Tab-separated table of C-alpha atoms and ligand atoms in Angstrom:
chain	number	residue	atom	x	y	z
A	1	UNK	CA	22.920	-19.741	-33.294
A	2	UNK	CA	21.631	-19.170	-29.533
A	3	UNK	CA	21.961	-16.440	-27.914
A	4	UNK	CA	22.685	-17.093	-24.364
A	5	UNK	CA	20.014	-14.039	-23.268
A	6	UNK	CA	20.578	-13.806	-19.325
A	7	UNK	CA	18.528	-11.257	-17.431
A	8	UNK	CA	20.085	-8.405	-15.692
A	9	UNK	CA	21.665	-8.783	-12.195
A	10	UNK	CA	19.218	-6.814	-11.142
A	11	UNK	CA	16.551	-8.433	-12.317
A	12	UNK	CA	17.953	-11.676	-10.986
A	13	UNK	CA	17.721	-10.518	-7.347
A	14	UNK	CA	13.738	-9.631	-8.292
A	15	UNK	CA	11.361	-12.015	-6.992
A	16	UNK	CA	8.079	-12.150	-8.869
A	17	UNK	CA	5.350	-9.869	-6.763
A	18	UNK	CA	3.677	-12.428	-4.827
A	19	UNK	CA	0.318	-10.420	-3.928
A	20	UNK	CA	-0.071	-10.385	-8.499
A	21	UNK	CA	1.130	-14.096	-8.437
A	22	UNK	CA	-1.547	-14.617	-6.093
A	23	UNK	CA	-3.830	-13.127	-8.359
A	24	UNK	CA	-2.990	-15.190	-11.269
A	25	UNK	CA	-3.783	-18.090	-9.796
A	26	UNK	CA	-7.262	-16.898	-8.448
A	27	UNK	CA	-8.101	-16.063	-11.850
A	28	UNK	CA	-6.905	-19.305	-13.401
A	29	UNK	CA	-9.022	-21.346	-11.359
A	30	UNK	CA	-11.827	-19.051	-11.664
A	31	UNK	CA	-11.090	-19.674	-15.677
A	32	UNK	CA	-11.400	-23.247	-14.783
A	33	UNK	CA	-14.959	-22.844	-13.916
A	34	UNK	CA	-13.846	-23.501	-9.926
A	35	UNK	CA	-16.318	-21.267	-7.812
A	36	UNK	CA	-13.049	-19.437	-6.173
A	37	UNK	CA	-13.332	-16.982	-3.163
A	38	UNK	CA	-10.469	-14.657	-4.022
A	39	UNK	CA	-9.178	-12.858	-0.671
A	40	UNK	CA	-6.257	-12.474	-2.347
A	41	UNK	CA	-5.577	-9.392	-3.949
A	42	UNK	CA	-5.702	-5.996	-2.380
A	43	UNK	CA	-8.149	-4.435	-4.919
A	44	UNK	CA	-11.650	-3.097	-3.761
A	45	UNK	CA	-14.392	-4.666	-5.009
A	46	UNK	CA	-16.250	-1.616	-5.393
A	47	UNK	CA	-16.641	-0.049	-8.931
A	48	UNK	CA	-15.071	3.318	-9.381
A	49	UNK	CA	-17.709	6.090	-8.126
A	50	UNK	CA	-19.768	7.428	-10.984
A	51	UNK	CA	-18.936	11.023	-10.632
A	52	UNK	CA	-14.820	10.610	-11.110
A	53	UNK	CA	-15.903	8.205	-13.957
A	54	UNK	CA	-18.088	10.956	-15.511
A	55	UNK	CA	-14.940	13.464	-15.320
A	56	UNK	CA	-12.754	11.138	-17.128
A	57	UNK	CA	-15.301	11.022	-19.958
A	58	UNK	CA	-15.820	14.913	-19.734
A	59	UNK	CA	-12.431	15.076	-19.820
A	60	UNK	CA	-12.397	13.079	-23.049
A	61	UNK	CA	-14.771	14.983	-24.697
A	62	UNK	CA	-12.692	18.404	-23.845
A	63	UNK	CA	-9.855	16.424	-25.565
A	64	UNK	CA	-7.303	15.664	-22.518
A	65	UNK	CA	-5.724	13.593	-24.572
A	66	UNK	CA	-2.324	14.608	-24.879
A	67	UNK	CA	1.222	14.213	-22.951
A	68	UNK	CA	0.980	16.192	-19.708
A	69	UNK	CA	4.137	17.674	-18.146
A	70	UNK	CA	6.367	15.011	-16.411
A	71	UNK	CA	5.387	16.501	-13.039
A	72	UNK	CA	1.481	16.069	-13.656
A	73	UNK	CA	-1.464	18.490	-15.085
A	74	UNK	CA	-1.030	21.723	-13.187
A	75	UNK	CA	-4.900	20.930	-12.385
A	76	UNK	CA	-3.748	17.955	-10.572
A	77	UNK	CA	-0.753	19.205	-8.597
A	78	UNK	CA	-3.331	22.303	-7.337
A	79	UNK	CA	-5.956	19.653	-6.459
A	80	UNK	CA	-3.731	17.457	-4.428
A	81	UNK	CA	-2.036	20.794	-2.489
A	82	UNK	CA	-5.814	21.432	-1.899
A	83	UNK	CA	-6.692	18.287	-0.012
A	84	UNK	CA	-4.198	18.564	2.230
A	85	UNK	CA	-4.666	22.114	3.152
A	86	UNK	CA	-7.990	21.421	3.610
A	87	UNK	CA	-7.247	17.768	5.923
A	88	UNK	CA	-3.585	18.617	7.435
A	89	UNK	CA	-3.908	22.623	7.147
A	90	UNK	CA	-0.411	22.030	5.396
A	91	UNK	CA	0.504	23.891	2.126
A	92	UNK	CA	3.285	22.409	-0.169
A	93	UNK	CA	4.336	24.025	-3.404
A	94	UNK	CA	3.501	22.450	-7.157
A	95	UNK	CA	7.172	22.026	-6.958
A	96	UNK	CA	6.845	19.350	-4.031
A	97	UNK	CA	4.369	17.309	-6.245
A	98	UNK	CA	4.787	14.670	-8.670
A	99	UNK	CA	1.522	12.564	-10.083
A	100	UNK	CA	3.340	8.788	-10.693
A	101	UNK	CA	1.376	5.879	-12.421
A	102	UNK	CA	0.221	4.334	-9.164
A	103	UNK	CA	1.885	4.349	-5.936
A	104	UNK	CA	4.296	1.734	-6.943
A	105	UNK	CA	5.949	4.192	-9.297
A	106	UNK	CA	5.648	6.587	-6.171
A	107	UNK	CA	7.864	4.038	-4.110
A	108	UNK	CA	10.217	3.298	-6.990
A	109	UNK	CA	11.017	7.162	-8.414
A	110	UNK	CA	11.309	7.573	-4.173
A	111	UNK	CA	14.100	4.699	-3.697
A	112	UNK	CA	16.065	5.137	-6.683
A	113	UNK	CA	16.243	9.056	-6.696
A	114	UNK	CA	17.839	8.338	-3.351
A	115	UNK	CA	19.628	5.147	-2.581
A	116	UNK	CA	23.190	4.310	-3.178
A	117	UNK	CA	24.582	0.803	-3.553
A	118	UNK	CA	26.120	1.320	-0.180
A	119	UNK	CA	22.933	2.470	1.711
A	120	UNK	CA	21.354	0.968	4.244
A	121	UNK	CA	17.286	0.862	3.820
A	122	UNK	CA	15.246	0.033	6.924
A	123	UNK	CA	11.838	-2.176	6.217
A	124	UNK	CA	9.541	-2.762	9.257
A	125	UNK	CA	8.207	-6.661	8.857
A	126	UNK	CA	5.521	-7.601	7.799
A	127	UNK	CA	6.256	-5.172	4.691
A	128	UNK	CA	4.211	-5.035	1.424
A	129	UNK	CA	5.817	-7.192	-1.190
A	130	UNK	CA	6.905	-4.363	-3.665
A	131	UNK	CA	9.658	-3.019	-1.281
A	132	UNK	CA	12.532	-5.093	-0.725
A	133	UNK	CA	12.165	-5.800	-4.153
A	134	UNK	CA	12.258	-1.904	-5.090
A	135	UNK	CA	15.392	-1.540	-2.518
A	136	UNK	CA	16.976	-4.889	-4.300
A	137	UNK	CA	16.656	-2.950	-7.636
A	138	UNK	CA	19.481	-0.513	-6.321
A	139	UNK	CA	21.794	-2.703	-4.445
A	140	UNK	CA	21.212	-1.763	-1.379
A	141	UNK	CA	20.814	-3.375	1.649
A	142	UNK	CA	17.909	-4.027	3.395
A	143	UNK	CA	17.576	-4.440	7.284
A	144	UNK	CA	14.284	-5.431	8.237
A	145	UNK	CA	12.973	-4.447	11.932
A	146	UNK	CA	10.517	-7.955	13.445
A	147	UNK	CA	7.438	-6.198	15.082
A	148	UNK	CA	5.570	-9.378	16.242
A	149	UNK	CA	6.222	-8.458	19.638
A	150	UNK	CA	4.748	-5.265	18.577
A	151	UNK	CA	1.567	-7.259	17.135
A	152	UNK	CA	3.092	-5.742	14.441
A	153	UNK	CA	3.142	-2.238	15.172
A	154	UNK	CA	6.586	-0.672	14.769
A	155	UNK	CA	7.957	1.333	17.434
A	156	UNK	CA	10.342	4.549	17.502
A	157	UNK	CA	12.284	2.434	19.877
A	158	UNK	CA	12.661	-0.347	17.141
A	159	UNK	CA	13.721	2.153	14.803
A	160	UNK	CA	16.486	3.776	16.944
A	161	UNK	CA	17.981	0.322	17.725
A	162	UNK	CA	17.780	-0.567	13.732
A	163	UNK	CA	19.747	2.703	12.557
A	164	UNK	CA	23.148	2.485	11.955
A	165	UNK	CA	25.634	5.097	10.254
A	166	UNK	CA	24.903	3.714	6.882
A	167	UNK	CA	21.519	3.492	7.449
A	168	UNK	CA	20.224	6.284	4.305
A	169	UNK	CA	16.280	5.392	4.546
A	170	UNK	CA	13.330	3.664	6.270
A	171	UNK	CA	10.302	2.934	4.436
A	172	UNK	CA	6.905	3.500	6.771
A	173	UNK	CA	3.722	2.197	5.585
A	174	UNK	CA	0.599	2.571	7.836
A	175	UNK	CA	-2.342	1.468	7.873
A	176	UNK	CA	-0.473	-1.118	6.824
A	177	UNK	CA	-0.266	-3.875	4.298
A	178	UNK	CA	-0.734	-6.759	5.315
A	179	UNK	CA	-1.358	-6.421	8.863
A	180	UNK	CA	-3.813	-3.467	8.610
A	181	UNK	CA	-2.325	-2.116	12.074
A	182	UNK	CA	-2.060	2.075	12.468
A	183	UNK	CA	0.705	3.209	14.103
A	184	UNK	CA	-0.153	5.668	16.426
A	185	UNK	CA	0.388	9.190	15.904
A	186	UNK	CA	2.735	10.163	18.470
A	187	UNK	CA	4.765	7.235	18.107
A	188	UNK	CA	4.871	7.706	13.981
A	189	UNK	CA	6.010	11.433	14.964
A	190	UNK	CA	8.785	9.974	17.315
A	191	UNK	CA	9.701	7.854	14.488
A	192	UNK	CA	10.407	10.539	12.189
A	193	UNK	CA	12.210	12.816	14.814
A	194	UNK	CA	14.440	9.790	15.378
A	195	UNK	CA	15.452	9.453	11.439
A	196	UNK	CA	15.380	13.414	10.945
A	197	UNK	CA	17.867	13.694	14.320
A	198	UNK	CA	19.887	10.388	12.246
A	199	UNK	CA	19.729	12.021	8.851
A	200	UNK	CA	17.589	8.942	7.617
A	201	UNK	CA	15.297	10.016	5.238
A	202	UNK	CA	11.203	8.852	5.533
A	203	UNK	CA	9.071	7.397	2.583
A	204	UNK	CA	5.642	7.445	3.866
A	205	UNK	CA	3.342	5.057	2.242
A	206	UNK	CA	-0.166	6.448	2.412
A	207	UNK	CA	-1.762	4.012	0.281
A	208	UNK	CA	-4.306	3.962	2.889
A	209	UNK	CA	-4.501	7.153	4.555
A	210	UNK	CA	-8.193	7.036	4.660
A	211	UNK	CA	-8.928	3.393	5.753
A	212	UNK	CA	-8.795	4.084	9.168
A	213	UNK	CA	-11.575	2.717	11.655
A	214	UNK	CA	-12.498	4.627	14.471
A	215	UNK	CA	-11.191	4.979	17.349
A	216	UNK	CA	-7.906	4.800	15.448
A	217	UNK	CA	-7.404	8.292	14.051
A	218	UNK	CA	-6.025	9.215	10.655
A	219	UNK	CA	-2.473	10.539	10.177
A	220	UNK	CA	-0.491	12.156	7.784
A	221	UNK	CA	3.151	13.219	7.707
A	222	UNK	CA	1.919	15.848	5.983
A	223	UNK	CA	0.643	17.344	9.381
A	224	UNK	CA	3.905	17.242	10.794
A	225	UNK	CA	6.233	20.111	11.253
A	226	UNK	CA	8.306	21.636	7.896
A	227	UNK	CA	11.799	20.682	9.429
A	228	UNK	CA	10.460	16.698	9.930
A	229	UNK	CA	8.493	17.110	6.777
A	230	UNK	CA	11.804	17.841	4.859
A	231	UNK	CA	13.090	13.920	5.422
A	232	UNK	CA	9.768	12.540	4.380
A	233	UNK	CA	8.467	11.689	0.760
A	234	UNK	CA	4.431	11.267	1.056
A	235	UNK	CA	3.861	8.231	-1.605
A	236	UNK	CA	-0.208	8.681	-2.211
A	237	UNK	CA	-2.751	6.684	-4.396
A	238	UNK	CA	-5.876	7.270	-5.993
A	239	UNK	CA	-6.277	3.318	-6.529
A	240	UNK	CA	-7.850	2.139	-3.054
A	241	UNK	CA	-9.392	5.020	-1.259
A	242	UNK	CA	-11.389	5.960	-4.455
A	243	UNK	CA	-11.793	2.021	-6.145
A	244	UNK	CA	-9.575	3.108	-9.078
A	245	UNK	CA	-6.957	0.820	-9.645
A	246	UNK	CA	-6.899	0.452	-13.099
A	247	UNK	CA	-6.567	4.320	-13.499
A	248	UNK	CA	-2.925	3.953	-12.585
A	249	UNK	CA	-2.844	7.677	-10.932
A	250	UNK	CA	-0.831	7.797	-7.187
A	251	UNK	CA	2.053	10.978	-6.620
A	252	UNK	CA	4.372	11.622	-4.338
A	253	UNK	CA	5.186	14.899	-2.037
A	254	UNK	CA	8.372	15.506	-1.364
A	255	UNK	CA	11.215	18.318	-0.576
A	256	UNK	CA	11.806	19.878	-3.752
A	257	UNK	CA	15.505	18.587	-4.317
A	258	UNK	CA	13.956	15.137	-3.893
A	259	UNK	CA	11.203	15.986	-6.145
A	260	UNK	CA	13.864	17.186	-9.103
A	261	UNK	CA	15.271	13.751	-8.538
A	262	UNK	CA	12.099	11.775	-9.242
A	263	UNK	CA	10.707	14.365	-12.165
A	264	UNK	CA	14.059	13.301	-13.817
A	265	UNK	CA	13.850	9.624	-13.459
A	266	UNK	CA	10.154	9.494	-14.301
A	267	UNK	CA	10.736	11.402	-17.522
A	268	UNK	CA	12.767	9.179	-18.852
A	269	UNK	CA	10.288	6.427	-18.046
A	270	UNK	CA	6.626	6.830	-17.794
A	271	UNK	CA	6.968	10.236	-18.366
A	272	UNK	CA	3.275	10.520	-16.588
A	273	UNK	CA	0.037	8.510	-15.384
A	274	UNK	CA	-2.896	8.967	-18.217
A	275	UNK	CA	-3.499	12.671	-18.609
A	276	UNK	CA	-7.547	12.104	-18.371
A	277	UNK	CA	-7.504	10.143	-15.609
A	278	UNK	CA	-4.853	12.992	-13.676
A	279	UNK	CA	-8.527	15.324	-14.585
A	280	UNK	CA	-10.602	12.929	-13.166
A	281	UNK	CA	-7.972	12.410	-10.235
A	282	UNK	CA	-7.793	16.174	-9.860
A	283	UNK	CA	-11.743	17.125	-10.079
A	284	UNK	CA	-12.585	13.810	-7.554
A	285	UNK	CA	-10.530	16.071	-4.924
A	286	UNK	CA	-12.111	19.259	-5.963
A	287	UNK	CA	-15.238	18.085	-5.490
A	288	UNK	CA	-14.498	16.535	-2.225
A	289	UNK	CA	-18.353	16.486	-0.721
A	290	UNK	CA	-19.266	13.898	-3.372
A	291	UNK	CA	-16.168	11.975	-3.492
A	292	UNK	CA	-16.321	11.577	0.317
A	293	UNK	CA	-19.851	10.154	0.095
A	294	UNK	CA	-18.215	7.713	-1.570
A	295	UNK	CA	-15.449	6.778	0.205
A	296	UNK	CA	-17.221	6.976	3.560
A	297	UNK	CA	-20.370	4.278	1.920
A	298	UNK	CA	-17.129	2.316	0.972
A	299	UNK	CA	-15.609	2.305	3.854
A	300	UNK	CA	-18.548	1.683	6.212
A	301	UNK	CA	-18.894	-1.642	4.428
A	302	UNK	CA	-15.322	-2.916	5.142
A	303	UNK	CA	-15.732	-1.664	8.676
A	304	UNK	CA	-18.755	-4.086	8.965
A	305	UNK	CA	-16.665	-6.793	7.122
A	306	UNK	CA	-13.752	-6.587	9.430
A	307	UNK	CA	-15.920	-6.943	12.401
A	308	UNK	CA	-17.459	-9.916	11.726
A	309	UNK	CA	-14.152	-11.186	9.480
A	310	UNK	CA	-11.386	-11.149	12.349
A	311	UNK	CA	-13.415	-12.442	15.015
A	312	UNK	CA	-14.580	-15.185	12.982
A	313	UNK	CA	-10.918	-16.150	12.222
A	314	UNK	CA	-10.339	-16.003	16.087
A	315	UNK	CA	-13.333	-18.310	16.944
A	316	UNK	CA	-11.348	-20.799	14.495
A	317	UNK	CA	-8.321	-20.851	16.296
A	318	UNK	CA	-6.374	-18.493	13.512
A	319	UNK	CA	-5.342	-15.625	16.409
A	320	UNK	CA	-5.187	-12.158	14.269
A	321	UNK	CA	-4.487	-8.903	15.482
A	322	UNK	CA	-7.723	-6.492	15.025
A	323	UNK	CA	-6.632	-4.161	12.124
A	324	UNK	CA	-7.424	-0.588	12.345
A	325	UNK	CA	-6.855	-0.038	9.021
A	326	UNK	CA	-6.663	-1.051	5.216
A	327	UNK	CA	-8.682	-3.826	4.078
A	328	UNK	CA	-6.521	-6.769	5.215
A	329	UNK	CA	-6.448	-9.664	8.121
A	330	UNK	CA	-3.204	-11.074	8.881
A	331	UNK	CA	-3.957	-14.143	11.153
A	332	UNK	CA	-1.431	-16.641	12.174
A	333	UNK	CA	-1.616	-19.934	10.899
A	334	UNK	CA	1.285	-21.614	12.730
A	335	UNK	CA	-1.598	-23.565	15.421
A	336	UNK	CA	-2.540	-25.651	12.031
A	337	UNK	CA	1.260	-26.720	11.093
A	338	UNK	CA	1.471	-30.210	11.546
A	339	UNK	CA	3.407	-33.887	9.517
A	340	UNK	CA	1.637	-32.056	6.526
A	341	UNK	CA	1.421	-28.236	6.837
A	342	UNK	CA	5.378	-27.094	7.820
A	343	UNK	CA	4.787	-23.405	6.327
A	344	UNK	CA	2.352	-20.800	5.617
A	345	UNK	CA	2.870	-21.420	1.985
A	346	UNK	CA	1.784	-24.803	2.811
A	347	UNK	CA	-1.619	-23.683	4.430
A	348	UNK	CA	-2.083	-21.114	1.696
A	349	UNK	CA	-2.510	-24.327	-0.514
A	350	UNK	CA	-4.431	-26.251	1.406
A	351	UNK	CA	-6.488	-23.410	1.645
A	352	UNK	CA	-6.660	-23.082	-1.976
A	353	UNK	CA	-6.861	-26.573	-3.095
A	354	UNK	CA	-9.486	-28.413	-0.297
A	355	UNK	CA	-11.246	-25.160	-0.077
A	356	UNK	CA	-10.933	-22.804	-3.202
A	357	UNK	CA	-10.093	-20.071	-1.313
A	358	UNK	CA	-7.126	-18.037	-2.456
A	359	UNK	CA	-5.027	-16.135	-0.148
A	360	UNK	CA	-1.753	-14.727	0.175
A	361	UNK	CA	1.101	-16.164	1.954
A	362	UNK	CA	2.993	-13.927	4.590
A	363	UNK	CA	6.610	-14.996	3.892
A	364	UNK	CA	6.367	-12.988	1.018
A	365	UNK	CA	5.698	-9.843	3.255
A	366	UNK	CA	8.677	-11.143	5.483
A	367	UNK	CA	6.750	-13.407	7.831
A	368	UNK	CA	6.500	-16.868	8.159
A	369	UNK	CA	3.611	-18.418	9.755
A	370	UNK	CA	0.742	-15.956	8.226
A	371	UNK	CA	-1.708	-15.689	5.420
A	372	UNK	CA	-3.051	-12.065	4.383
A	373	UNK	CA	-6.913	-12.324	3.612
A	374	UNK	CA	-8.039	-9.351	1.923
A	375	UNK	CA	-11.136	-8.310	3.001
A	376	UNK	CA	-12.185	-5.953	-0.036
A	377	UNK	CA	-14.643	-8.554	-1.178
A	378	UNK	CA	-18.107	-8.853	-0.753
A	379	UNK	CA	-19.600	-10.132	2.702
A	380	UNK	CA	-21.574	-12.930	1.542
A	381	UNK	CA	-18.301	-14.503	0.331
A	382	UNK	CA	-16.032	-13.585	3.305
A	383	UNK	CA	-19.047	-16.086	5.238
A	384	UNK	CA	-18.754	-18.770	2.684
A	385	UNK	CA	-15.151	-18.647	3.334
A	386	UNK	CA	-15.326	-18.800	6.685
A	387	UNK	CA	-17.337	-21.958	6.448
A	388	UNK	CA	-15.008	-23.555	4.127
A	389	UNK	CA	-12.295	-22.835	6.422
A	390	UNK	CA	-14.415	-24.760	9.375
A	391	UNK	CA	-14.758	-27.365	6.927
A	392	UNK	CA	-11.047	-28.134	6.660
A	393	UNK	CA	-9.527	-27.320	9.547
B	401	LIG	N1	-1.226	-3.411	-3.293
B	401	LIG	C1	-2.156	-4.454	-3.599
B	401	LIG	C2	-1.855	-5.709	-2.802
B	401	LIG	O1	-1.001	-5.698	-1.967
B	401	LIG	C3	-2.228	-4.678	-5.060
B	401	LIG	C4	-1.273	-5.642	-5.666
B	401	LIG	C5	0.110	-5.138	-5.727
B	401	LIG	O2	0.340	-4.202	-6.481
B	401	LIG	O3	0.920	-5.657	-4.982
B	401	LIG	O4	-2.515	-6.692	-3.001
């Protein structure tokens, strides 16, 4: 007997997530005994800080152990309304606030407590991976806004022309990922007054909030007024800014119809991230003088890796854009395409297998003819790299 198992529809439409496929194949050949330089992945190569790792145990020991409401530990939802009172002088309510396991789950509760089958959802290009995959999930469809001319910076102008009367939701992610470009405040406040004067709703992707590299200014919609904050979900993560990706702790801030919608879909699947790690979360913001020690030693070091990384890539003929944000190059790779290299995909693996060096291919964040190199690894390597890159090219 077989049983003709066929995946969901759905899932069908779902292409793999090519940043984790990446991944895989950086540790495979590490397994292999290759000496890889893995720029693939955007995980910081920084251990967690001590401190939030000493909560987690505390909370352990105080026996945290147990299921949490669906919403988060009240501890948590307080800390997070703290931090942004305290950076964006904004107050939201406990009922605004949802802890999520990671900020993918902060993207997905977002899109499917909103989106209809016969929505349109706006993605500016180059877009993190996750998205049109999340937006796929519900049937919806996707419209994607080209910023090269922008240097990939998207424009309120872009998004007026890009709205249409179906148009439901536009997903904004800056800094972003991959091209690490900030989009200025005034312009990401235009945005917003452009979808809010549309009805188009606003998920913010903050992933990255505090990567920002001077003179480029941090922003949050959170600082915006409460009529423009009403269209916008904040999706937030503990995983970069603090180095704790494996803790699986990100939330989302929202109005609090949209926030009923995501409580109810999350309880009937995670129902909530770790409940120790939500303590840690929520006592690495209360103790913000010592957690931003941290975060500012972290990110003085990938300041001093994009300086020397981007030029470098410029000096070898791979022009990139001078990211004021995140931990990511995005150069373009077209100037190497030749009878052999046709894509980026193609240079990715040349890249990979003349030089062990494992990157990510930009069609997969919706643009041919670039490779993201993540930057969160260590300097020494980032040279090495370099070199190999001379080597081949
Ligand atoms: N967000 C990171 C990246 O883009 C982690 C991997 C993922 O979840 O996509 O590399």
């Amino acid at each position: 007997m077989s049983s003709n198992f066929t995946v969901s529809e759905a899932i069908k439409r779902m292409q793999p997530s090519a940043t984790l496929a990446a991944a895989a194949v950086a540790a495979e050949l590490k397994s292999s005994g290759a000496d890889v330089i893995d720029l693939s992945i955007g995980e910081p190569d920084f251990d967690t800080p001590q401190h939030i790792k000493n909560y987690a145990i505390d909370a352990l020991r105080r026996g945290i152990t147990k299921y949490t409401p669906t919403a988060g530990l009240k501890s948590l939802q307080k800390a997070i309304i703290g931090f942004y009172e305290r950076e964006f002088g904004t107050t939201f309510g406990a009922n605004q606030i949802i802890a999520t396991v990671g900020g993918k789950q902060a993207i997905f509760n977002a899109v499917l407590s909103l989106i209809n089958a016969d929505d349109e959802v706006l993605l500016h290009q180059p877009y993190w991976v996750s998205f049109p995959e999340i937006v796929n999930f519900t049937g919806a469809k996707i419209v994607e806004i080209e910023t090269e001319a922008t240097h990939f910076v998207l424009t309120a102008e872009a998004v007026k022309n890009a709205i249409t009367d179906k148009t439901k939701l536009i997903i904004v992610n800056s800094p972003g990922n991959p091209s690490g470009r900030v989009i200025p405040s005034d312009e990401f406040r235009r945005i917003v007054e452009i979808c809010a004067e549309r009805n188009v709703y606003v998920i913010s992707d903050e992933c990255y909030l505090k990567f920002v590299y001077p003179p480029a200014e941090v922003f949050s919609t959170a600082s915006l007024p409460k009529e423009l904050q009403d269209f916008v979900c904040i999706a937030g993560t503990f995983s970069k800014t603090f180095a704790m990706t494996g803790w699986r702790v990100g939330y989302t801030v929202a109005n609090q119809e949209w926030t009923r919608g995501m409580a109810k879909l999350q309880s009937h699947s995670t129902s909530h991230p770790t409940s120790f790690a939500q303590e840690a979360c929520a006592l690495a913001l209360d103790n913000w003088d010592e957690t931003n020690l941290a975060l500012n030693q972290m990110l003085a070091e990938y300041s001093r890796r994009r300086d020397y990384l981007i030029p470098a890539l410029n000096e070898l003929g791979l022009p990139c854009e001078m990211p004021e944000g995140a931990f990511y190059a995005f150069p373009n790779v077209r100037g190497c395409f030749d009878g052999q290299i046709k894509t980026s995909a193609d240079f990715a693996d040349l890249l990979l297998k003349e030089a062990h060096i494992v990157t990510t291919d930009g069609a997969g964040f919706g643009v041919e003819g670039f490779v993201r190199v993540s930057y969160a690894a260590k300097f020494e390597r980032l040279q090495e790299a370099i070199e190999r890159i001379r080597r081949i090219i």
